mmCIF file of N, CA and C in Angstrom:
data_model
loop_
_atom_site.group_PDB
_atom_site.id
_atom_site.type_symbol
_atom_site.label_atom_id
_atom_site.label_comp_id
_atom_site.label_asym_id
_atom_site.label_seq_id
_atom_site.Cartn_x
_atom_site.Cartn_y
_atom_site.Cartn_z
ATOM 1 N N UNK A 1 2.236 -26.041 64.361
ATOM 2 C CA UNK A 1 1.424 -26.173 63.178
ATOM 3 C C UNK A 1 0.391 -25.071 63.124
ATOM 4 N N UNK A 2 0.046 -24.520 61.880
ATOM 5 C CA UNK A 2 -0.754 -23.701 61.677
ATOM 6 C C UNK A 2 -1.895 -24.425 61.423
ATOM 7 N N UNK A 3 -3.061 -23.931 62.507
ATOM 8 C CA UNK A 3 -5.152 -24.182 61.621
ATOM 9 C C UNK A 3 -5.328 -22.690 61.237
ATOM 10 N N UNK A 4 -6.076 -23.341 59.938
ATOM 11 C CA UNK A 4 -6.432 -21.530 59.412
ATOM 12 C C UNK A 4 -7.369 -21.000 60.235
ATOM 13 N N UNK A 5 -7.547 -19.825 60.208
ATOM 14 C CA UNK A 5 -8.026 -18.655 60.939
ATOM 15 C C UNK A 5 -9.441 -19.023 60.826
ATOM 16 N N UNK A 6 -9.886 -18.955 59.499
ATOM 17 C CA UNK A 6 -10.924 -19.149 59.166
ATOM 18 C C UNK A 6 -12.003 -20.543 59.843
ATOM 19 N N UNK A 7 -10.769 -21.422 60.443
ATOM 20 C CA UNK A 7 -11.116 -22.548 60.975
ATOM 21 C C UNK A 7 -11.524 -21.929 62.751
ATOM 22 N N UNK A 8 -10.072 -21.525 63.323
ATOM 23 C CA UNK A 8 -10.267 -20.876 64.367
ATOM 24 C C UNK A 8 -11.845 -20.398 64.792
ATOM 25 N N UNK A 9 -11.217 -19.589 64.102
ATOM 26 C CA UNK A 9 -12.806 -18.391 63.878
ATOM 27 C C UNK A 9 -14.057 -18.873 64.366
ATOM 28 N N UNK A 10 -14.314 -20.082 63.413
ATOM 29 C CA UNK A 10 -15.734 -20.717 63.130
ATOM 30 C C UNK A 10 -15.822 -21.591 64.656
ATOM 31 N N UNK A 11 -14.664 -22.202 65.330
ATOM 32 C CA UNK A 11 -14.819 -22.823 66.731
ATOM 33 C C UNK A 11 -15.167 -21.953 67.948
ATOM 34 N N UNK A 12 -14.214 -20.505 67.587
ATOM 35 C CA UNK A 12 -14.346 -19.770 69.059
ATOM 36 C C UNK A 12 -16.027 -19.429 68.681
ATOM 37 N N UNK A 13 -16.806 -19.145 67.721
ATOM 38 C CA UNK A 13 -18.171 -18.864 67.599
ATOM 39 C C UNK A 13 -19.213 -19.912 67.790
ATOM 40 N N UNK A 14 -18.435 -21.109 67.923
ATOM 41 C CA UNK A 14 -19.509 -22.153 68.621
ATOM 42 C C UNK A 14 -19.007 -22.739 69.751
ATOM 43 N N UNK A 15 -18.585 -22.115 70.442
ATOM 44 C CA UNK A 15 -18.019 -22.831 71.648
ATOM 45 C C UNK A 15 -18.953 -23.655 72.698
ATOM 46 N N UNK A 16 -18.084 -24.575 73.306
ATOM 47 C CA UNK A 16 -19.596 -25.178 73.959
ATOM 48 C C UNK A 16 -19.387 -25.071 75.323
ATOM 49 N N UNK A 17 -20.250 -25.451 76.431
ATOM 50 C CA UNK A 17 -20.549 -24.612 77.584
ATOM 51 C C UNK A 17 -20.520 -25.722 78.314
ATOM 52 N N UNK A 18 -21.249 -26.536 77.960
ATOM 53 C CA UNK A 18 -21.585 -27.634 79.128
ATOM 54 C C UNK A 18 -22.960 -27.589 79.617
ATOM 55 N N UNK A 19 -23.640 -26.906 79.369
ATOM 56 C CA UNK A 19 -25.096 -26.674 80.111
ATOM 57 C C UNK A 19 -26.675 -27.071 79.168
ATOM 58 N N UNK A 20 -26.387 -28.109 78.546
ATOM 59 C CA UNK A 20 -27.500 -29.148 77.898
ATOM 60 C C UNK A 20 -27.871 -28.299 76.955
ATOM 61 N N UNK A 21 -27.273 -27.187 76.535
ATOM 62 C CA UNK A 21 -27.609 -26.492 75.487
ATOM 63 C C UNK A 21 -27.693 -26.998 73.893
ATOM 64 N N UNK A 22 -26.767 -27.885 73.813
ATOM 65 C CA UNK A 22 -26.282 -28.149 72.874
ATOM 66 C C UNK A 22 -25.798 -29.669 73.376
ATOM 67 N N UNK A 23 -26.173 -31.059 72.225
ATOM 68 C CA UNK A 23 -25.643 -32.010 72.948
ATOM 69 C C UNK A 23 -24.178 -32.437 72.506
ATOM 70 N N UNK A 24 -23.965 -33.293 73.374
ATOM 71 C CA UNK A 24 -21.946 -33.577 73.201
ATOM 72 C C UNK A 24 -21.914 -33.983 71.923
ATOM 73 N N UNK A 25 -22.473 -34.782 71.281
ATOM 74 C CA UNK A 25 -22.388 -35.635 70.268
ATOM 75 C C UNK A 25 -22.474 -34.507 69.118
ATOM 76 N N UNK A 26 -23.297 -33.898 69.009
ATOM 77 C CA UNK A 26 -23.666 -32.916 67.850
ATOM 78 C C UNK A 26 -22.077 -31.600 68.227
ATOM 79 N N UNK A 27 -21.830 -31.916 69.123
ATOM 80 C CA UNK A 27 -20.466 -31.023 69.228
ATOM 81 C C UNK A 27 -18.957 -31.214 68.590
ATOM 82 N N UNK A 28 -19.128 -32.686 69.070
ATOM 83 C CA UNK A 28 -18.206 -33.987 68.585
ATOM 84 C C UNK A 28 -17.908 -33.885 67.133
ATOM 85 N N UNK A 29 -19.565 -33.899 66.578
ATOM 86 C CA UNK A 29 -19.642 -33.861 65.031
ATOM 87 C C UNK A 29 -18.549 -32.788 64.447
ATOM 88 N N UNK A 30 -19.532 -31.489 64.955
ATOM 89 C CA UNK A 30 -18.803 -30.308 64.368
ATOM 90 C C UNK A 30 -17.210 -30.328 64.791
ATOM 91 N N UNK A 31 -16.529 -30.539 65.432
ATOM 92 C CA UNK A 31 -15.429 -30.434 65.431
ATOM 93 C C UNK A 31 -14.637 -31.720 64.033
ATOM 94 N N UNK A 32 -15.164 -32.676 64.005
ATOM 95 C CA UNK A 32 -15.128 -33.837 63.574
ATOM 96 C C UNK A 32 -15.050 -32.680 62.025
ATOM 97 N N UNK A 33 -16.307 -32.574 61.762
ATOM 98 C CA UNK A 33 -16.879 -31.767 60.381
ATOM 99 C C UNK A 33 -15.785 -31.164 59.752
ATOM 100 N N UNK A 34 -15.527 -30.173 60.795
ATOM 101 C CA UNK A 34 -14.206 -29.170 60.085
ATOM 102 C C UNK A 34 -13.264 -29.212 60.221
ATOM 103 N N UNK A 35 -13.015 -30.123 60.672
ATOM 104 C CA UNK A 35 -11.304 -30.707 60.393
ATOM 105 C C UNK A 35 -10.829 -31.689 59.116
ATOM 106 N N UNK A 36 -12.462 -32.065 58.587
ATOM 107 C CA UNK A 36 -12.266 -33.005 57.218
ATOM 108 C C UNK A 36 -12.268 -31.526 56.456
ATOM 109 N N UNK A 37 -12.269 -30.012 56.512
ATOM 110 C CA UNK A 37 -12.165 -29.447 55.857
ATOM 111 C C UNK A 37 -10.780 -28.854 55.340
ATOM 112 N N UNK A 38 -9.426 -29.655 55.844
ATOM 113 C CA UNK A 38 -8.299 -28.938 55.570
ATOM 114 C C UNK A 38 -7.272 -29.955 56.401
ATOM 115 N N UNK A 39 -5.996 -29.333 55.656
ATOM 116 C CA UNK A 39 -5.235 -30.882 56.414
ATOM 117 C C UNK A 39 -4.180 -29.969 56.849
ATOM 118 N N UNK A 40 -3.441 -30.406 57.698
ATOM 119 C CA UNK A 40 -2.102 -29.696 58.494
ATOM 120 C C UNK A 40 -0.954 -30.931 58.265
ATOM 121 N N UNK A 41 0.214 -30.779 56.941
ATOM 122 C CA UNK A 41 1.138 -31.502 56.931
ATOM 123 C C UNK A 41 2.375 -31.917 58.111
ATOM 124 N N UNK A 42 2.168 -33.089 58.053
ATOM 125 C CA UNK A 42 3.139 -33.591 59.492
ATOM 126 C C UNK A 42 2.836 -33.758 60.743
ATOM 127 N N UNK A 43 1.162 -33.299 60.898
ATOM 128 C CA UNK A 43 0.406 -33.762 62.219
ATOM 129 C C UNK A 43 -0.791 -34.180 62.047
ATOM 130 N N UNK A 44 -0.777 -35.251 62.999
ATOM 131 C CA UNK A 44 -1.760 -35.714 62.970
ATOM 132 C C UNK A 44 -3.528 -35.290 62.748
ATOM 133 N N UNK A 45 -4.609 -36.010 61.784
ATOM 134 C CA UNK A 45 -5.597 -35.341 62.467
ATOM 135 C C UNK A 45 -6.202 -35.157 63.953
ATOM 136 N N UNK A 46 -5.778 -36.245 64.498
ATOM 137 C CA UNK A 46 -5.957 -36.051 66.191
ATOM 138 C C UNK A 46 -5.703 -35.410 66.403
ATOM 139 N N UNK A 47 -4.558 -35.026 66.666
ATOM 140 C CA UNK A 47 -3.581 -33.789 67.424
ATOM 141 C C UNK A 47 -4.558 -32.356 66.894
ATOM 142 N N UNK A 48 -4.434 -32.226 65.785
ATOM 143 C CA UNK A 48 -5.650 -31.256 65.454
ATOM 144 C C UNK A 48 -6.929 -30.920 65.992
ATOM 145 N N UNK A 49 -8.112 -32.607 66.003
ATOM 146 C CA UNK A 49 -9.015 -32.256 66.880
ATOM 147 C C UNK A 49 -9.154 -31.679 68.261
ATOM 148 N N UNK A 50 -7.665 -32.735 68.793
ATOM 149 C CA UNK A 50 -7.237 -32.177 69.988
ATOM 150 C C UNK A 50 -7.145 -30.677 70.766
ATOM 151 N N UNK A 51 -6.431 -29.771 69.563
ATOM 152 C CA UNK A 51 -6.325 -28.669 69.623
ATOM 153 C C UNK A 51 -7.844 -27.632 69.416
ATOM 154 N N UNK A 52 -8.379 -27.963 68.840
ATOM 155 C CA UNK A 52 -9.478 -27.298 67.756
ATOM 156 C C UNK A 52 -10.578 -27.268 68.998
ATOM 157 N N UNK A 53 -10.591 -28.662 69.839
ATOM 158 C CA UNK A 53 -11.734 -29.205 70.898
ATOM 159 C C UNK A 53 -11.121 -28.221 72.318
ATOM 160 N N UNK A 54 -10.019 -27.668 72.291
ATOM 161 C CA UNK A 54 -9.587 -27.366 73.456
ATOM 162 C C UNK A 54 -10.268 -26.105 73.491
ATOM 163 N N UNK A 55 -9.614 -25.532 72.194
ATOM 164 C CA UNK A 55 -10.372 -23.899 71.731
ATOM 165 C C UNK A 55 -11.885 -23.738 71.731
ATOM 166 N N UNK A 56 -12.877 -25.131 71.703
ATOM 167 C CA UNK A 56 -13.753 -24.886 71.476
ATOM 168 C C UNK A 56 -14.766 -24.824 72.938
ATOM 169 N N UNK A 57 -14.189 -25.026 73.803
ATOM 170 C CA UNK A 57 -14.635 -25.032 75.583
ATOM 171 C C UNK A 57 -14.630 -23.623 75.899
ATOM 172 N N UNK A 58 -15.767 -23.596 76.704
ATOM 173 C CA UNK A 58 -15.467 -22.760 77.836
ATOM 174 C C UNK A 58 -16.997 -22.864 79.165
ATOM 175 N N UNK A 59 -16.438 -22.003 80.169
ATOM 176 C CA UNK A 59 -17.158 -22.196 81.311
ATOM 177 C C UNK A 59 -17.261 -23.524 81.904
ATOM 178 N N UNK A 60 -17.778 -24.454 82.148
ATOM 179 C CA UNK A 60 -18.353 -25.036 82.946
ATOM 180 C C UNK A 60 -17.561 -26.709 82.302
ATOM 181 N N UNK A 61 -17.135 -26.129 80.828
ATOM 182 C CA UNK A 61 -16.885 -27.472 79.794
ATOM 183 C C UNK A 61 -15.228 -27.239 80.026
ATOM 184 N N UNK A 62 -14.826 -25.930 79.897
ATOM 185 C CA UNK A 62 -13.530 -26.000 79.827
ATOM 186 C C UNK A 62 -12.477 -26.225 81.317
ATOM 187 N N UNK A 63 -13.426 -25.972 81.990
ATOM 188 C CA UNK A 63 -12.752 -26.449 83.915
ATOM 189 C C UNK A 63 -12.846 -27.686 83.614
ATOM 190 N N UNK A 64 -14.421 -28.643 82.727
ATOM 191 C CA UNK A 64 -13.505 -29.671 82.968
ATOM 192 C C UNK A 64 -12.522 -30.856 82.277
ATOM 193 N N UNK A 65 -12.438 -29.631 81.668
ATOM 194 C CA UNK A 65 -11.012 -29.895 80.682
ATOM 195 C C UNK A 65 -9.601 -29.784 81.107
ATOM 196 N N UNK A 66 -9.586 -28.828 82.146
ATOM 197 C CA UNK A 66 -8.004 -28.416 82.876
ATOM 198 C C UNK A 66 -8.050 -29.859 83.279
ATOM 199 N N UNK A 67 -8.930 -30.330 84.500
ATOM 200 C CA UNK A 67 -8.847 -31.488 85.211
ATOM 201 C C UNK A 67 -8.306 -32.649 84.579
ATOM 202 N N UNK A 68 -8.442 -32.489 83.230
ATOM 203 C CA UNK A 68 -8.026 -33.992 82.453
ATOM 204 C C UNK A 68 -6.625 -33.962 81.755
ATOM 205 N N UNK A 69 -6.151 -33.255 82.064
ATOM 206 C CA UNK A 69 -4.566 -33.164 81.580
ATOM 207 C C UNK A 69 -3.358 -33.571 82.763
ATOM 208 N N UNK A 70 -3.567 -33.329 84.053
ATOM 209 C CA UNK A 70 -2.830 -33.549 85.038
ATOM 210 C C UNK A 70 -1.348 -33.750 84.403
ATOM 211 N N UNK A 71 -1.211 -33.051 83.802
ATOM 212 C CA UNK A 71 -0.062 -32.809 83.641
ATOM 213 C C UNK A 71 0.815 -33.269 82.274
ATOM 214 N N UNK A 72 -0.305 -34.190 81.291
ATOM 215 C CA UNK A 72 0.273 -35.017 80.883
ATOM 216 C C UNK A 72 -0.339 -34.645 79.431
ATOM 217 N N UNK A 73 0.091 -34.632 77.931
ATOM 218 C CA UNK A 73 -1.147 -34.409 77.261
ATOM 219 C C UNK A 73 -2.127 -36.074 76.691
ATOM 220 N N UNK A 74 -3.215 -35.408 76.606
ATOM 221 C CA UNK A 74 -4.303 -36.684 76.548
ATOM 222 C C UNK A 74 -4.305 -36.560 74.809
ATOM 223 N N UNK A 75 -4.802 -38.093 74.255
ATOM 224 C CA UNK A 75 -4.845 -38.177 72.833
ATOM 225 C C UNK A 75 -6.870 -37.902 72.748
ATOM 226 N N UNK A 76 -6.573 -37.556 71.521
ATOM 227 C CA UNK A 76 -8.655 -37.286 71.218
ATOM 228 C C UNK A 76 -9.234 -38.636 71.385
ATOM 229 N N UNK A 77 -8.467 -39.953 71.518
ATOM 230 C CA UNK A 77 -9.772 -41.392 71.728
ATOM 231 C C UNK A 77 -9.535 -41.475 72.777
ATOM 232 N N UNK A 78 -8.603 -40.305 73.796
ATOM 233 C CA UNK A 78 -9.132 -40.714 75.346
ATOM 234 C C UNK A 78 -10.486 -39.314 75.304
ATOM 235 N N UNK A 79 -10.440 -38.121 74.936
ATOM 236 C CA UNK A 79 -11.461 -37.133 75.292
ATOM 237 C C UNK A 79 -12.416 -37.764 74.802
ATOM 238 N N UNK A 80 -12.679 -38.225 73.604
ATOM 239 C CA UNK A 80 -13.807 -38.496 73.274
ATOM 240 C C UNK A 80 -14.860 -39.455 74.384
ATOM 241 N N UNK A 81 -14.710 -40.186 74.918
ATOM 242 C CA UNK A 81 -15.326 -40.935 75.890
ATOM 243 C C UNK A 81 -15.504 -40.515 76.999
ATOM 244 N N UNK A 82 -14.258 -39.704 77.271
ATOM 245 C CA UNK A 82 -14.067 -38.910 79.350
ATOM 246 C C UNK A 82 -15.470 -37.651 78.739
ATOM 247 N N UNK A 83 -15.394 -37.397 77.605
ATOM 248 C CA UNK A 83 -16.359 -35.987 76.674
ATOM 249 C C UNK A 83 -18.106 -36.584 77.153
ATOM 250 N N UNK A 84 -18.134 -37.403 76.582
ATOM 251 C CA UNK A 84 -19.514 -38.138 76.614
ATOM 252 C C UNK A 84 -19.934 -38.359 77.847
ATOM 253 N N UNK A 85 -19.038 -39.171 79.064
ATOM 254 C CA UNK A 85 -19.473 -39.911 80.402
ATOM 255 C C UNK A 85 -20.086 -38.573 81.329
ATOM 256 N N UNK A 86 -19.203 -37.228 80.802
ATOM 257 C CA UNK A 86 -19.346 -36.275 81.656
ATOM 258 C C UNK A 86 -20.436 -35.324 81.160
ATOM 259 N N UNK A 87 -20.622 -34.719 79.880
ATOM 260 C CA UNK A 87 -21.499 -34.334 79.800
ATOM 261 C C UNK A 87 -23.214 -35.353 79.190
ATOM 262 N N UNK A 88 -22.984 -36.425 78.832
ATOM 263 C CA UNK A 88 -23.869 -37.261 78.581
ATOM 264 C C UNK A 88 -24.371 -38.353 79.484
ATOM 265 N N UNK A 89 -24.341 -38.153 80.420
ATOM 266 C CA UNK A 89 -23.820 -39.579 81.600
ATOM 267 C C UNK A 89 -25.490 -40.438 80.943
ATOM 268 N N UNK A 90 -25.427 -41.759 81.920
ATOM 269 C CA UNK A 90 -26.169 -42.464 81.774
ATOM 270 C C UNK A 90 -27.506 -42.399 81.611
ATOM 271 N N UNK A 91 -27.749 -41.417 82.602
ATOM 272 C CA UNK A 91 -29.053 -40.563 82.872
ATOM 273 C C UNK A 91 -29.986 -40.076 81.768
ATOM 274 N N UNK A 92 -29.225 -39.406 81.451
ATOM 275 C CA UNK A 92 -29.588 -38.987 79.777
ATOM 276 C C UNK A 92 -29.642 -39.489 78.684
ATOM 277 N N UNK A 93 -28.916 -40.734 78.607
ATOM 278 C CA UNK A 93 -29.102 -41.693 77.723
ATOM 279 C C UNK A 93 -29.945 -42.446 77.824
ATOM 280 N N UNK A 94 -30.429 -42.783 79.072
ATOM 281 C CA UNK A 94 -31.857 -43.694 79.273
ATOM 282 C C UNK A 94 -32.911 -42.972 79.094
ATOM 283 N N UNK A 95 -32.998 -41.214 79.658
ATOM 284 C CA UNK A 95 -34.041 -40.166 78.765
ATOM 285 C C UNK A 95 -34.236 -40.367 77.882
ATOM 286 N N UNK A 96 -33.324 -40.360 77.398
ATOM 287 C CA UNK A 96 -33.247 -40.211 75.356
ATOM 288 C C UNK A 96 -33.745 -41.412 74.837
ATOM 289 N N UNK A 97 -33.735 -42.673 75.294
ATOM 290 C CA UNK A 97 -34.278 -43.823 74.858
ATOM 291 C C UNK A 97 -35.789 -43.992 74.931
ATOM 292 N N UNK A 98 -35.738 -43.374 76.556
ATOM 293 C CA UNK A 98 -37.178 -43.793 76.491
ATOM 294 C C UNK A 98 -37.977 -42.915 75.723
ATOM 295 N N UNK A 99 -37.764 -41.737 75.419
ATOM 296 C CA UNK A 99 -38.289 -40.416 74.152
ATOM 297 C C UNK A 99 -38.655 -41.290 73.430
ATOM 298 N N UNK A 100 -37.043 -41.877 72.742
ATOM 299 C CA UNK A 100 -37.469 -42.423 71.596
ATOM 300 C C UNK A 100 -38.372 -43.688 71.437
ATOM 301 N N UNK A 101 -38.150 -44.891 72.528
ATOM 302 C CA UNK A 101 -39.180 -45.951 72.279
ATOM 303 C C UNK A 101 -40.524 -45.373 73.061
ATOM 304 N N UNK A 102 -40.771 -44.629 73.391
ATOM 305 C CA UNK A 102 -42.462 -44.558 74.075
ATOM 306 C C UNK A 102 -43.024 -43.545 72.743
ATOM 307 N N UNK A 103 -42.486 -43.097 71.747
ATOM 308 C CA UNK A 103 -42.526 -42.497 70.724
ATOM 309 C C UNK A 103 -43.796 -42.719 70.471
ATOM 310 N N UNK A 104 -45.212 -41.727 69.886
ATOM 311 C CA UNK A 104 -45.972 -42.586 69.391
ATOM 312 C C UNK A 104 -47.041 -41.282 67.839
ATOM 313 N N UNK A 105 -47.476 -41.371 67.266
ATOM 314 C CA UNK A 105 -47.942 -40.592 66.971
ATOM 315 C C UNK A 105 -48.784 -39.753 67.294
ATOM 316 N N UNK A 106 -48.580 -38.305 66.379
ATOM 317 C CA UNK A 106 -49.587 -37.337 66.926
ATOM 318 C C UNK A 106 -51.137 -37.094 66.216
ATOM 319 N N UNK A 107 -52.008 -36.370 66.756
ATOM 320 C CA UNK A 107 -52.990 -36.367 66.344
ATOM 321 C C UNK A 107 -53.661 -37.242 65.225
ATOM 322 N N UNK A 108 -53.542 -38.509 65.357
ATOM 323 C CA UNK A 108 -54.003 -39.555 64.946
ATOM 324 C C UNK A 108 -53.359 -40.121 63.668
ATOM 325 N N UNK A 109 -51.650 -39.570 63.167
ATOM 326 C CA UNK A 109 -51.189 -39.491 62.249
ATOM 327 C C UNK A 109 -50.934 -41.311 62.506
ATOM 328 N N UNK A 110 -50.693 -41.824 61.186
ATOM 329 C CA UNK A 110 -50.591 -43.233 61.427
ATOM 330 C C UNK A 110 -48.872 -43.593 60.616
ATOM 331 N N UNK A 111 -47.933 -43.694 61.005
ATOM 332 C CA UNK A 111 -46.925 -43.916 60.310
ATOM 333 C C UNK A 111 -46.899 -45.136 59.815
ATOM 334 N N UNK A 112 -45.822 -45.000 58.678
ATOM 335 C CA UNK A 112 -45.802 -45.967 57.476
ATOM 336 C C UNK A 112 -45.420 -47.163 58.016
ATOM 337 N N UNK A 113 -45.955 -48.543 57.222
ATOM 338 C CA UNK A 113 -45.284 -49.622 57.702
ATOM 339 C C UNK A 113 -43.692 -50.088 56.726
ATOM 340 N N UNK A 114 -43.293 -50.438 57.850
ATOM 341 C CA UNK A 114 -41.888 -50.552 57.258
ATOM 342 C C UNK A 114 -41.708 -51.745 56.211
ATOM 343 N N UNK A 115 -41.193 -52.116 55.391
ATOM 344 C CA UNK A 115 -41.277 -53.212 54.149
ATOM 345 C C UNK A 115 -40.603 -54.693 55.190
ATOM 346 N N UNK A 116 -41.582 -55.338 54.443
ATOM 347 C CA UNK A 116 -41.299 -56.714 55.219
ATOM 348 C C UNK A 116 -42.400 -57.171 56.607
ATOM 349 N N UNK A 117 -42.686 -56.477 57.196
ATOM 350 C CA UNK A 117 -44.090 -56.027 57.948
ATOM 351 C C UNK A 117 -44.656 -56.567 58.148
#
């Protein structure tokens, strides 16, 4: 199956690394994004992301991508999760929570009350 070039293109220029640069999820998206931009008759959109997510690795993300094929090919609702555990592990998700609930305002800004209140 042919992905247009133009699709190509736009993945090898955001490729992702693995190194907290960029988070999995917002990676996820974009691959997600531009594949609702065009359809490939007779294959699946998986098989597509599949492909599109392979092209879009490298360094540190794409070693550990060899590791997950052992030989066999994997469907995108198995990467998507093996994607997350490895570069998102738990650790970071409890960071990210507590960011968000110890949240508080700055310089004495008072945020809105929410309706119902």
């Amino acid at each position: 199956f042919k992905i247009p070039m133009k699709i190509v293109e736009r993945v090898m220029d955001n490729r992702y690394v693995g190194d907290g640069t960029i988070h999995p999820g917002d990676h996820l998206l974009f691959i997600h994004e531009l594949c609702e931009l065009f359809k490939c008759a007779g294959i699946s959109m998986n098989k597509v992301k599949r492909k599109l997510f392979s092209l879009s690795l490298k360094g540190r993300a794409v070693e550990w991508y060899k590791t997950l094929k052992d030989g066999r090919p994997i469907d995108w609702e198995e990467i998507v999760p093996l994607f997350y555990s490895k570069f998102y592990p738990p650790s970071e998700i409890h960071k990210d929570r507590n960011h968000i609930y110890n949240f508080w305002p700055h310089d004495g800004k008072v945020l809105p009350k929410r309706g119902g209140d």
